PDB file of C-alpha atoms in Angstrom:
ATOM      1  CA  MET A  28       7.195-149.329   4.827  1.00 50.00           C
ATOM      2  CA  GLN A  29       9.100-151.377   2.216  1.00 53.00           C
ATOM      3  CA  ARG A  30      11.856-150.368   1.105  1.00 49.00           C
ATOM      4  CA  ARG A  31      10.729-150.485  -2.680  1.00 49.00           C
ATOM      5  CA  GLN A  32       7.616-147.744  -1.725  1.00 51.00           C
ATOM      6  CA  PHE A  33       9.666-145.731   0.221  1.00 47.00           C
ATOM      7  CA  LEU A  34      11.820-144.807  -3.449  1.00 46.00           C
ATOM      8  CA  GLN A  35       8.501-144.396  -4.722  1.00 47.00           C
ATOM      9  CA  GLN A  36       7.455-142.015  -2.128  1.00 48.00           C
ATOM     10  CA  SER A  37      10.363-140.184  -2.290  1.00 47.00           C
ATOM     11  CA  VAL A  38      10.637-139.488  -5.830  1.00 42.00           C
ATOM     12  CA  LEU A  39       7.171-138.557  -6.088  1.00 44.00           C
ATOM     13  CA  ALA A  40       7.232-135.803  -2.785  1.00 45.00           C
ATOM     14  CA  GLY A  41       9.325-133.947  -4.413  1.00 44.00           C
ATOM     15  CA  ALA A  42      10.252-134.013  -7.865  1.00 44.00           C
ATOM     16  CA  ALA A  43       7.388-132.345  -9.709  1.00 42.00           C
ATOM     17  CA  ALA A  44       7.881-129.627  -7.441  1.00 40.00           C
ATOM     18  CA  VAL A  45      11.613-128.547  -6.513  1.00 43.00           C
ATOM     19  CA  THR A  46      11.663-125.352  -8.745  1.00 43.00           C
ATOM     20  CA  GLY A  47       7.883-123.971  -6.710  1.00 43.00           C
ATOM     21  CA  THR A  48       8.843-120.959  -4.432  1.00 38.00           C
ATOM     22  CA  SER A  49       7.324-120.217  -1.613  1.00 40.00           C
ATOM     23  CA  ALA A  50       6.910-116.615   1.171  1.00 38.00           C
ATOM     24  CA  LEU A  51      10.179-117.792   3.152  1.00 41.00           C
ATOM     25  CA  ALA A  52      11.595-118.801  -0.242  1.00 40.00           C
ATOM     26  CA  GLY A  53      10.468-114.718  -1.289  1.00 39.00           C
ATOM     27  CA  SER A  54      12.027-113.538   1.163  1.00 41.00           C
ATOM     28  CA  GLY A  55      15.252-113.075   0.341  1.00 40.00           C
ATOM     29  CA  LYS A  56      15.545-113.707   3.896  1.00 43.00           C
ATOM     30  CA  LEU A  57      16.575-116.332   5.824  1.00 42.00           C
ATOM     31  CA  GLN A  58      14.907-117.080   9.339  1.00 48.00           C
ATOM     32  CA  GLU A  59      17.533-117.394  12.147  1.00 54.00           C
ATOM     33  CA  ALA A  60      18.099-121.116  12.465  1.00 64.00           C
ATOM     34  CA  GLU A  61      17.518-123.111  15.279  1.00 85.00           C
ATOM     35  CA  LYS A  62      20.732-124.498  16.494  1.00 94.00           C
ATOM     36  CA  PRO A  63      21.946-127.641  14.826  1.00 97.00           C
ATOM     37  CA  PHE A  64      20.980-130.503  16.162  1.00 98.00           C
ATOM     38  CA  GLN A  65      25.212-132.456  17.366  1.00 98.00           C
ATOM     39  CA  LEU A  66      24.738-134.867  14.680  1.00 98.00           C
ATOM     40  CA  ASP A  67      24.089-134.372  10.882  1.00 98.00           C
ATOM     41  CA  TYR A  68      20.832-135.668  10.239  1.00 99.00           C
ATOM     42  CA  ALA A  69      19.258-135.220   6.691  1.00 99.00           C
ATOM     43  CA  PHE A  70      16.365-135.331   6.153  1.00 98.00           C
ATOM     44  CA  HIS A  71      14.210-135.867   2.915  1.00 98.00           C
ATOM     45  CA  ALA A  72      11.797-135.337  -0.190  1.00 98.00           C
ATOM     46  CA  GLY A  73       7.997-134.785   1.004  1.00 98.00           C
ATOM     47  CA  MET A  74       9.054-135.142   5.221  1.00 98.00           C
ATOM     48  CA  PHE A  75       7.966-131.661   6.126  1.00 98.00           C
ATOM     49  CA  LYS A  76       6.042-130.676   2.962  1.00 98.00           C
ATOM     50  CA  ASN A  77       3.012-129.327   4.708  1.00 98.00           C
ATOM     51  CA  HIS A  78       4.851-126.801   6.770  1.00 98.00           C
ATOM     52  CA  GLY A  79       7.658-126.330   3.993  1.00 98.00           C
ATOM     53  CA  GLY A  80       5.183-126.255   1.127  1.00 98.00           C
ATOM     54  CA  GLU A  81       5.429-129.228  -2.033  1.00 97.00           C
ATOM     55  CA  SER A  82       8.626-127.033  -3.589  1.00 98.00           C
ATOM     56  CA  PHE A  83      11.311-129.528  -2.167  1.00 98.00           C
ATOM     57  CA  LEU A  84      13.744-126.184  -2.005  1.00 98.00           C
ATOM     58  CA  ASP A  85      11.665-124.691   0.533  1.00 98.00           C
ATOM     59  CA  GLN A  86      11.113-127.780   2.195  1.00 98.00           C
ATOM     60  CA  ILE A  87      15.130-127.540   2.329  1.00 98.00           C
ATOM     61  CA  ARG A  88      14.649-124.154   3.416  1.00 98.00           C
ATOM     62  CA  TRP A  89      12.565-124.857   6.063  1.00 98.00           C
ATOM     63  CA  ALA A  90      14.006-128.092   8.003  1.00 98.00           C
ATOM     64  CA  TYR A  91      17.046-125.493   8.255  1.00 98.00           C
ATOM     65  CA  ASP A  92      15.263-122.692   9.909  1.00 97.00           C
ATOM     66  CA  GLN A  93      14.939-125.990  12.374  1.00 98.00           C
ATOM     67  CA  GLY A  94      18.387-126.739  12.902  1.00 98.00           C
ATOM     68  CA  PHE A  95      18.924-129.442  10.202  1.00 98.00           C
ATOM     69  CA  ARG A  96      21.938-129.397   8.522  1.00 98.00           C
ATOM     70  CA  SER A  97      21.444-132.331   5.822  1.00 98.00           C
ATOM     71  CA  ILE A  98      19.202-133.402   3.192  1.00 98.00           C
ATOM     72  CA  GLU A  99      19.520-136.942   0.888  1.00 98.00           C
ATOM     73  CA  ASP A 100      17.625-138.247  -1.844  1.00 98.00           C
ATOM     74  CA  ASN A 101      17.837-142.135  -2.535  1.00 97.00           C
ATOM     75  CA  GLY A 102      15.825-140.854  -6.688  1.00 97.00           C
ATOM     76  CA  MET A 103      17.489-137.879  -7.350  1.00 98.00           C
ATOM     77  CA  MET A 104      19.344-139.788 -10.441  1.00 97.00           C
ATOM     78  CA  SER A 105      15.071-139.887 -12.210  1.00 97.00           C
ATOM     79  CA  ARG A 106      15.789-135.788 -11.164  1.00 98.00           C
ATOM     80  CA  SER A 107      16.988-133.410 -13.617  1.00 98.00           C
ATOM     81  CA  ALA A 108      19.836-132.124 -14.887  1.00 98.00           C
ATOM     82  CA  ASP A 109      18.208-128.805 -13.293  1.00 98.00           C
ATOM     83  CA  GLU A 110      16.249-129.843 -10.383  1.00 98.00           C
ATOM     84  CA  GLN A 111      19.559-131.326  -8.838  1.00 98.00           C
ATOM     85  CA  LYS A 112      21.736-128.496 -10.128  1.00 98.00           C
ATOM     86  CA  LYS A 113      19.227-125.925  -7.938  1.00 98.00           C
ATOM     87  CA  ILE A 114      19.294-128.401  -4.795  1.00 98.00           C
ATOM     88  CA  GLY A 115      23.266-128.451  -5.591  1.00 98.00           C
ATOM     89  CA  ASP A 116      22.857-124.377  -5.540  1.00 98.00           C
ATOM     90  CA  LEU A 117      20.775-124.264  -2.660  1.00 98.00           C
ATOM     91  CA  LEU A 118      22.524-126.798  -0.063  1.00 98.00           C
ATOM     92  CA  ALA A 119      25.271-124.771  -1.189  1.00 98.00           C
ATOM     93  CA  LYS A 120      24.658-121.019  -0.359  1.00 98.00           C
ATOM     94  CA  LEU A 121      22.608-122.239   3.281  1.00 98.00           C
ATOM     95  CA  GLY A 122      26.121-124.639   4.748  1.00 98.00           C
ATOM     96  CA  MET A 123      24.334-127.539   4.700  1.00 98.00           C
ATOM     97  CA  ARG A 124      24.983-130.599   2.738  1.00 98.00           C
ATOM     98  CA  MET A 125      23.779-133.847   0.648  1.00 98.00           C
ATOM     99  CA  GLY A 126      23.389-137.248   1.505  1.00 98.00           C
ATOM    100  CA  VAL A 127      22.747-140.462  -0.258  1.00 98.00           C
ATOM    101  CA  PHE A 128      21.045-140.986  -3.553  1.00 98.00           C
ATOM    102  CA  VAL A 129      20.816-144.562  -4.901  1.00 98.00           C
ATOM    103  CA  ILE A 130      23.256-145.530  -7.412  1.00 97.00           C
ATOM    104  CA  THR A 131      20.000-147.141 -10.090  1.00 94.00           C
ATOM    105  CA  SER A 132      18.922-146.566 -13.316  1.00 91.00           C
ATOM    106  CA  ASP A 133      15.967-148.250 -14.189  1.00 89.00           C
ATOM    107  CA  ASN A 134      15.709-150.240 -10.146  1.00 90.00           C
ATOM    108  CA  TRP A 135      17.923-152.861 -11.447  1.00 91.00           C
ATOM    109  CA  HIS A 136      18.584-153.486  -8.145  1.00 90.00           C
ATOM    110  CA  TRP A 137      15.549-154.990  -6.805  1.00 93.00           C
ATOM    111  CA  ILE A 138      16.035-158.281  -9.286  1.00 96.00           C
ATOM    112  CA  THR A 139      19.146-160.716  -9.129  1.00 96.00           C
ATOM    113  CA  SER A 140      21.951-158.630 -11.003  1.00 96.00           C
ATOM    114  CA  LEU A 141      25.563-158.245  -9.388  1.00 98.00           C
ATOM    115  CA  THR A 142      25.377-161.365  -7.943  1.00 98.00           C
ATOM    116  CA  SER A 143      25.110-163.788 -11.240  1.00 98.00           C
ATOM    117  CA  GLY A 144      28.568-162.226 -12.445  1.00 98.00           C
ATOM    118  CA  LYS A 145      27.332-161.530 -15.720  1.00 97.00           C
ATOM    119  CA  GLN A 146      28.808-159.026 -17.943  1.00 97.00           C
ATOM    120  CA  GLU A 147      25.454-157.135 -18.917  1.00 97.00           C
ATOM    121  CA  TRP A 148      24.791-156.120 -15.108  1.00 97.00           C
ATOM    122  CA  ILE A 149      28.249-155.125 -14.365  1.00 97.00           C
ATOM    123  CA  ASP A 150      28.511-152.774 -17.357  1.00 97.00           C
ATOM    124  CA  LYS A 151      24.748-151.568 -16.727  1.00 97.00           C
ATOM    125  CA  MET A 152      26.590-150.827 -12.559  1.00 96.00           C
ATOM    126  CA  MET A 153      29.000-149.152 -14.619  1.00 97.00           C
ATOM    127  CA  LYS A 154      27.208-146.617 -16.884  1.00 97.00           C
ATOM    128  CA  ASP A 155      25.188-145.857 -13.382  1.00 98.00           C
ATOM    129  CA  CYS A 156      28.306-145.247 -12.017  1.00 98.00           C
ATOM    130  CA  LYS A 157      29.387-142.696 -14.591  1.00 98.00           C
ATOM    131  CA  THR A 158      26.143-141.726 -14.674  1.00 98.00           C
ATOM    132  CA  ALA A 159      26.167-140.737 -10.465  1.00 98.00           C
ATOM    133  CA  VAL A 160      29.364-138.457 -10.994  1.00 98.00           C
ATOM    134  CA  GLU A 161      28.358-135.881 -13.005  1.00 98.00           C
ATOM    135  CA  VAL A 162      24.704-135.967 -10.901  1.00 98.00           C
ATOM    136  CA  ALA A 163      26.832-136.137  -8.247  1.00 98.00           C
ATOM    137  CA  LYS A 164      28.872-133.237  -8.914  1.00 98.00           C
ATOM    138  CA  ARG A 165      25.612-130.753 -10.131  1.00 98.00           C
ATOM    139  CA  CYS A 166      24.030-131.889  -6.347  1.00 98.00           C
ATOM    140  CA  ASN A 167      27.585-131.915  -4.237  1.00 98.00           C
ATOM    141  CA  ALA A 168      27.052-135.100  -2.912  1.00 98.00           C
ATOM    142  CA  LYS A 169      29.706-137.978  -1.424  1.00 98.00           C
ATOM    143  CA  TRP A 170      28.316-140.740  -0.506  1.00 98.00           C
ATOM    144  CA  LEU A 171      25.472-143.376  -3.529  1.00 98.00           C
ATOM    145  CA  THR A 172      23.597-146.345  -2.388  1.00 98.00           C
ATOM    146  CA  VAL A 173      24.299-149.417  -3.888  1.00 98.00           C
ATOM    147  CA  VAL A 174      21.769-152.484  -3.459  1.00 97.00           C
ATOM    148  CA  PRO A 175      24.068-155.755  -4.862  1.00 97.00           C
ATOM    149  CA  GLY A 176      20.483-157.125  -5.371  1.00 96.00           C
ATOM    150  CA  ASN A 177      18.659-160.393  -4.974  1.00 98.00           C
ATOM    151  CA  TYR A 178      20.097-163.733  -4.423  1.00 97.00           C
ATOM    152  CA  ASP A 179      20.544-165.846  -7.595  1.00 97.00           C
ATOM    153  CA  ARG A 180      19.862-169.332  -6.451  1.00 96.00           C
ATOM    154  CA  ARG A 181      21.382-171.313  -8.532  1.00 97.00           C
ATOM    155  CA  LEU A 182      24.833-169.799  -7.112  1.00 98.00           C
ATOM    156  CA  SER A 183      26.959-170.753  -4.380  1.00 98.00           C
ATOM    157  CA  LEU A 184      27.382-169.082  -1.591  1.00 98.00           C
ATOM    158  CA  ASP A 185      30.939-167.323  -2.192  1.00 98.00           C
ATOM    159  CA  LEU A 186      30.304-167.261  -6.418  1.00 98.00           C
ATOM    160  CA  GLN A 187      28.013-165.451  -5.844  1.00 98.00           C
ATOM    161  CA  THR A 188      30.274-163.119  -3.014  1.00 98.00           C
ATOM    162  CA  ALA A 189      32.443-163.176  -5.260  1.00 98.00           C
ATOM    163  CA  ASN A 190      31.033-161.288  -8.098  1.00 98.00           C
ATOM    164  CA  VAL A 191      29.240-158.808  -6.165  1.00 98.00           C
ATOM    165  CA  ILE A 192      32.700-158.043  -5.109  1.00 98.00           C
ATOM    166  CA  THR A 193      34.077-158.016  -8.127  1.00 98.00           C
ATOM    167  CA  ALA A 194      31.583-155.557  -9.915  1.00 98.00           C
ATOM    168  CA  LEU A 195      32.266-153.093  -6.752  1.00 98.00           C
ATOM    169  CA  ARG A 196      35.328-152.604  -7.669  1.00 98.00           C
ATOM    170  CA  LYS A 197      35.462-151.832 -11.183  1.00 98.00           C
ATOM    171  CA  GLY A 198      32.637-149.621  -9.934  1.00 98.00           C
ATOM    172  CA  ALA A 199      34.949-148.458  -6.659  1.00 98.00           C
ATOM    173  CA  GLU A 200      37.990-147.809  -9.730  1.00 98.00           C
ATOM    174  CA  ILE A 201      34.777-145.179 -11.038  1.00 98.00           C
ATOM    175  CA  LEU A 202      34.610-143.054  -8.129  1.00 98.00           C
ATOM    176  CA  GLU A 203      37.610-143.400  -6.510  1.00 98.00           C
ATOM    177  CA  PRO A 204      39.203-140.578  -8.141  1.00 98.00           C
ATOM    178  CA  HIS A 205      36.310-137.948  -7.883  1.00 98.00           C
ATOM    179  CA  GLY A 206      36.383-138.584  -3.602  1.00 98.00           C
ATOM    180  CA  LEU A 207      33.350-140.445  -3.867  1.00 98.00           C
ATOM    181  CA  ILE A 208      32.546-143.571  -1.449  1.00 98.00           C
ATOM    182  CA  MET A 209      29.042-146.043  -2.420  1.00 98.00           C
ATOM    183  CA  VAL A 210      27.958-147.011   0.155  1.00 98.00           C
ATOM    184  CA  LEU A 211      26.275-150.775   0.345  1.00 98.00           C
ATOM    185  CA  GLU A 212      23.698-150.395   2.305  1.00 98.00           C
ATOM    186  CA  ALA A 213      22.240-154.040   4.636  1.00 98.00           C
ATOM    187  CA  LEU A 214      18.607-155.490   3.448  1.00 97.00           C
ATOM    188  CA  SER A 215      15.859-156.692   5.152  1.00 97.00           C
ATOM    189  CA  ASP A 216      12.852-156.286   2.620  1.00 94.00           C
ATOM    190  CA  ASN A 217      12.428-159.573   1.654  1.00 91.00           C
ATOM    191  CA  ASN A 218      14.746-162.954   1.693  1.00 91.00           C
ATOM    192  CA  ASP A 219      15.338-163.126  -1.784  1.00 95.00           C
ATOM    193  CA  LEU A 220      17.808-160.105  -1.280  1.00 97.00           C
ATOM    194  CA  PHE A 221      21.193-160.670  -1.133  1.00 98.00           C
ATOM    195  CA  LEU A 222      22.821-158.910   1.565  1.00 98.00           C
ATOM    196  CA  ARG A 223      21.230-158.604   4.995  1.00 97.00           C
ATOM    197  CA  GLY A 224      23.657-158.392   7.474  1.00 97.00           C
ATOM    198  CA  THR A 225      26.355-156.790   9.309  1.00 98.00           C
ATOM    199  CA  ASP A 226      28.888-159.486   9.330  1.00 98.00           C
ATOM    200  CA  GLN A 227      28.526-159.956   5.479  1.00 98.00           C
ATOM    201  CA  THR A 228      28.691-156.551   4.337  1.00 98.00           C
ATOM    202  CA  TYR A 229      32.400-155.686   6.131  1.00 98.00           C
ATOM    203  CA  MET A 230      34.320-158.644   4.307  1.00 98.00           C
ATOM    204  CA  ILE A 231      32.938-157.162   1.098  1.00 98.00           C
ATOM    205  CA  CYS A 232      34.295-153.991   1.668  1.00 98.00           C
ATOM    206  CA  LYS A 233      37.311-155.172   3.455  1.00 98.00           C
ATOM    207  CA  ALA A 234      37.626-157.929  -0.368  1.00 98.00           C
ATOM    208  CA  VAL A 235      36.823-154.632  -2.033  1.00 98.00           C
ATOM    209  CA  ASN A 236      39.816-152.362  -0.317  1.00 98.00           C
ATOM    210  CA  SER A 237      38.517-148.765  -1.782  1.00 98.00           C
ATOM    211  CA  PRO A 238      37.881-145.477  -0.182  1.00 98.00           C
ATOM    212  CA  SER A 239      35.243-145.648  -2.359  1.00 98.00           C
ATOM    213  CA  CYS A 240      33.449-148.229  -1.184  1.00 98.00           C
ATOM    214  CA  LYS A 241      31.869-148.848   2.518  1.00 98.00           C
ATOM    215  CA  PHE A 242      28.839-149.614   4.415  1.00 98.00           C
ATOM    216  CA  LEU A 243      25.311-148.383   4.837  1.00 98.00           C
ATOM    217  CA  PHE A 244      24.797-149.159   8.729  1.00 98.00           C
ATOM    218  CA  ASP A 245      21.023-148.215   7.890  1.00 98.00           C
ATOM    219  CA  MET A 246      19.672-149.306  11.817  1.00 98.00           C
ATOM    220  CA  TYR A 247      16.110-150.280  11.038  1.00 98.00           C
ATOM    221  CA  HIS A 248      17.288-152.435   8.864  1.00 98.00           C
ATOM    222  CA  MET A 249      19.317-153.912  10.969  1.00 98.00           C
ATOM    223  CA  GLN A 250      17.351-154.169  14.321  1.00 98.00           C
ATOM    224  CA  ARG A 251      15.099-156.147  12.509  1.00 98.00           C
ATOM    225  CA  ASN A 252      18.379-158.389  10.813  1.00 97.00           C
ATOM    226  CA  GLU A 253      20.749-158.675  14.053  1.00 97.00           C
ATOM    227  CA  GLY A 254      19.155-156.205  17.016  1.00 97.00           C
ATOM    228  CA  ASN A 255      22.876-155.859  18.866  1.00 97.00           C
ATOM    229  CA  ILE A 256      22.910-152.731  17.509  1.00 98.00           C
ATOM    230  CA  ILE A 257      25.537-151.224  19.380  1.00 98.00           C
ATOM    231  CA  ALA A 258      27.481-153.758  19.783  1.00 98.00           C
ATOM    232  CA  SER A 259      27.312-154.426  15.602  1.00 98.00           C
ATOM    233  CA  ILE A 260      28.777-150.522  15.144  1.00 98.00           C
ATOM    234  CA  ASP A 261      31.391-151.491  17.033  1.00 98.00           C
ATOM    235  CA  ARG A 262      32.268-154.606  14.639  1.00 98.00           C
ATOM    236  CA  VAL A 263      31.097-153.125  12.051  1.00 98.00           C
ATOM    237  CA  TRP A 264      33.757-149.110  12.247  1.00 98.00           C
ATOM    238  CA  GLU A 265      35.730-148.895  10.559  1.00 98.00           C
ATOM    239  CA  GLU A 266      34.355-149.928   6.907  1.00 98.00           C
ATOM    240  CA  THR A 267      30.855-147.691   8.275  1.00 98.00           C
ATOM    241  CA  GLY A 268      30.183-144.620   6.601  1.00 98.00           C
ATOM    242  CA  TYR A 269      27.206-143.319   6.754  1.00 98.00           C
ATOM    243  CA  PHE A 270      24.248-144.138   9.350  1.00 99.00           C
ATOM    244  CA  GLN A 271      20.245-144.323   8.600  1.00 99.00           C
ATOM    245  CA  ILE A 272      17.770-144.896  10.813  1.00 98.00           C
ATOM    246  CA  GLY A 273      14.179-145.508  11.183  1.00 98.00           C
ATOM    247  CA  ASP A 274      12.420-146.762  14.742  1.00 98.00           C
ATOM    248  CA  ASN A 275      11.336-150.542  14.443  1.00 98.00           C
ATOM    249  CA  PRO A 276       8.676-151.666  14.499  1.00 98.00           C
ATOM    250  CA  GLY A 277       7.020-149.533  11.944  1.00 98.00           C
ATOM    251  CA  ARG A 278       9.613-147.403  10.068  1.00 98.00           C
ATOM    252  CA  LYS A 279       8.938-144.207  12.177  1.00 98.00           C
ATOM    253  CA  GLU A 280      10.860-141.346  14.142  1.00 98.00           C
ATOM    254  CA  PRO A 281      12.816-142.121  17.386  1.00 98.00           C
ATOM    255  CA  GLY A 282      10.821-142.853  20.095  1.00 98.00           C
ATOM    256  CA  THR A 283       8.036-144.860  18.481  1.00 98.00           C
ATOM    257  CA  GLY A 284       9.470-148.960  17.934  1.00 98.00           C
ATOM    258  CA  GLU A 285      11.749-150.224  20.553  1.00 98.00           C
ATOM    259  CA  MET A 286      14.915-148.718  19.635  1.00 98.00           C
ATOM    260  CA  ASN A 287      16.744-146.362  22.814  1.00 98.00           C
ATOM    261  CA  TYR A 288      18.034-143.900  19.688  1.00 98.00           C
ATOM    262  CA  LYS A 289      18.825-141.301  22.102  1.00 98.00           C
ATOM    263  CA  ASN A 290      21.565-144.622  23.699  1.00 98.00           C
ATOM    264  CA  ILE A 291      22.544-144.869  19.950  1.00 98.00           C
ATOM    265  CA  PHE A 292      23.318-141.782  18.992  1.00 98.00           C
ATOM    266  CA  LYS A 293      24.537-140.677  21.996  1.00 98.00           C
ATOM    267  CA  HIS A 294      27.041-143.881  20.881  1.00 98.00           C
ATOM    268  CA  ILE A 295      27.779-143.019  17.278  1.00 98.00           C
ATOM    269  CA  HIS A 296      28.055-139.177  18.690  1.00 98.00           C
ATOM    270  CA  LYS A 297      31.133-140.114  21.923  1.00 98.00           C
ATOM    271  CA  LYS A 298      32.969-142.528  18.362  1.00 98.00           C
ATOM    272  CA  GLY A 299      33.579-139.577  16.684  1.00 98.00           C
ATOM    273  CA  PHE A 300      30.996-140.084  13.626  1.00 98.00           C
ATOM    274  CA  LYS A 301      30.979-136.484  11.789  1.00 98.00           C
ATOM    275  CA  GLY A 302      28.590-137.908   8.633  1.00 98.00           C
ATOM    276  CA  ILE A 303      25.729-138.251   8.028  1.00 98.00           C
ATOM    277  CA  MET A 304      22.976-139.472   9.260  1.00 98.00           C
ATOM    278  CA  GLY A 305      20.018-140.263   7.268  1.00 98.00           C
ATOM    279  CA  MET A 306      16.691-140.030   8.109  1.00 98.00           C
ATOM    280  CA  GLU A 307      15.099-143.245   6.454  1.00 98.00           C
ATOM    281  CA  HIS A 308      11.231-143.829   7.713  1.00 98.00           C
ATOM    282  CA  GLY A 309       8.096-142.155   7.921  1.00 98.00           C
ATOM    283  CA  ASN A 310       6.204-139.526   9.529  1.00 98.00           C
ATOM    284  CA  ALA A 311       4.205-141.688  12.240  1.00 98.00           C
ATOM    285  CA  ALA A 312       1.473-139.198  12.583  1.00 98.00           C
ATOM    286  CA  PRO A 313       0.330-136.513   9.727  1.00 98.00           C
ATOM    287  CA  GLY A 314      -0.008-133.574   8.953  1.00 98.00           C
ATOM    288  CA  LYS A 315       1.704-130.396  10.643  1.00 98.00           C
ATOM    289  CA  GLU A 316       1.190-131.927  13.934  1.00 98.00           C
ATOM    290  CA  GLY A 317       2.977-134.655  12.865  1.00 98.00           C
ATOM    291  CA  GLU A 318       6.468-132.905  11.808  1.00 98.00           C
ATOM    292  CA  LEU A 319       6.240-131.014  14.036  1.00 98.00           C
ATOM    293  CA  ALA A 320       5.997-133.997  16.380  1.00 98.00           C
ATOM    294  CA  LEU A 321       9.000-135.720  14.094  1.00 98.00           C
ATOM    295  CA  ILE A 322      11.119-132.805  15.440  1.00 98.00           C
ATOM    296  CA  LYS A 323      10.121-133.155  18.999  1.00 98.00           C
ATOM    297  CA  ALA A 324      11.356-136.728  19.043  1.00 98.00           C
ATOM    298  CA  TYR A 325      14.440-135.638  17.209  1.00 98.00           C
ATOM    299  CA  ARG A 326      15.016-133.002  19.813  1.00 98.00           C
ATOM    300  CA  GLU A 327      14.638-135.424  22.133  1.00 98.00           C
ATOM    301  CA  ALA A 328      16.800-138.043  20.907  1.00 98.00           C
ATOM    302  CA  ASP A 329      19.580-136.273  20.372  1.00 98.00           C
ATOM    303  CA  SER A 330      19.813-134.285  23.677  1.00 98.00           C
ATOM    304  CA  PHE A 331      22.286-136.763  25.204  1.00 97.00           C
TER     305      PHE A 331
END
């Protein structure tokens, strides 16, 4: 599943029905929660719709009862302000956290943009960062995903890197007073993407030199691009602010591919990570059975 498809599916899964209710919600009572996981795994809209219902709010309630304590929602900026606030209010009531949403107003991160150095893209980045501040207030977010866009083949790698650093510094200046953190995601979807490696992202974070610019270490993408996940985590640890999960091949839950997530999770936990682990992947099997299998997979991987 490519990231573009994942983002579109995430938005469609929850945007239309976020204000719905269910028997669970209507009872006014929360069931006794299952034991929370050792790490803080964040699910996305639609992942538990067969149990929780079409409403994202009801999915959140249901997942809370299974022990989950965070969500993430790539398409949060495309939701109405009312939807954003209802999600934020429910998370606050349950003591849950909001993970990442993507800073973008019209999917500019999928085209040649920040790498070009053109003022129009810097202006768009700054405008979207200002909008993201208001969205983050409503949904209680702290981490915001940024993808610098595609490679500009008219320019050298060094010039493109300088252009990206310049734009990100301007974005960080907007976010920093609000305690918000943009997390840069290196991707593997196609060869046109500028940001693809751990070392490259680490260097850019160092150059931006702001607490509001860190690395989003998506382990699915880094397994495809580099492998050697645990060693890479150690190399870039001090600039890593967020993790995302997905087994490879297939981009499904842990245990469906080649990655030893129990060892990876154990390593991250041992290093003292207190942030969010985003479940940016699909379900390997459909229906309620697939959702229960996904939870079982996380319980197994978290039993280190």
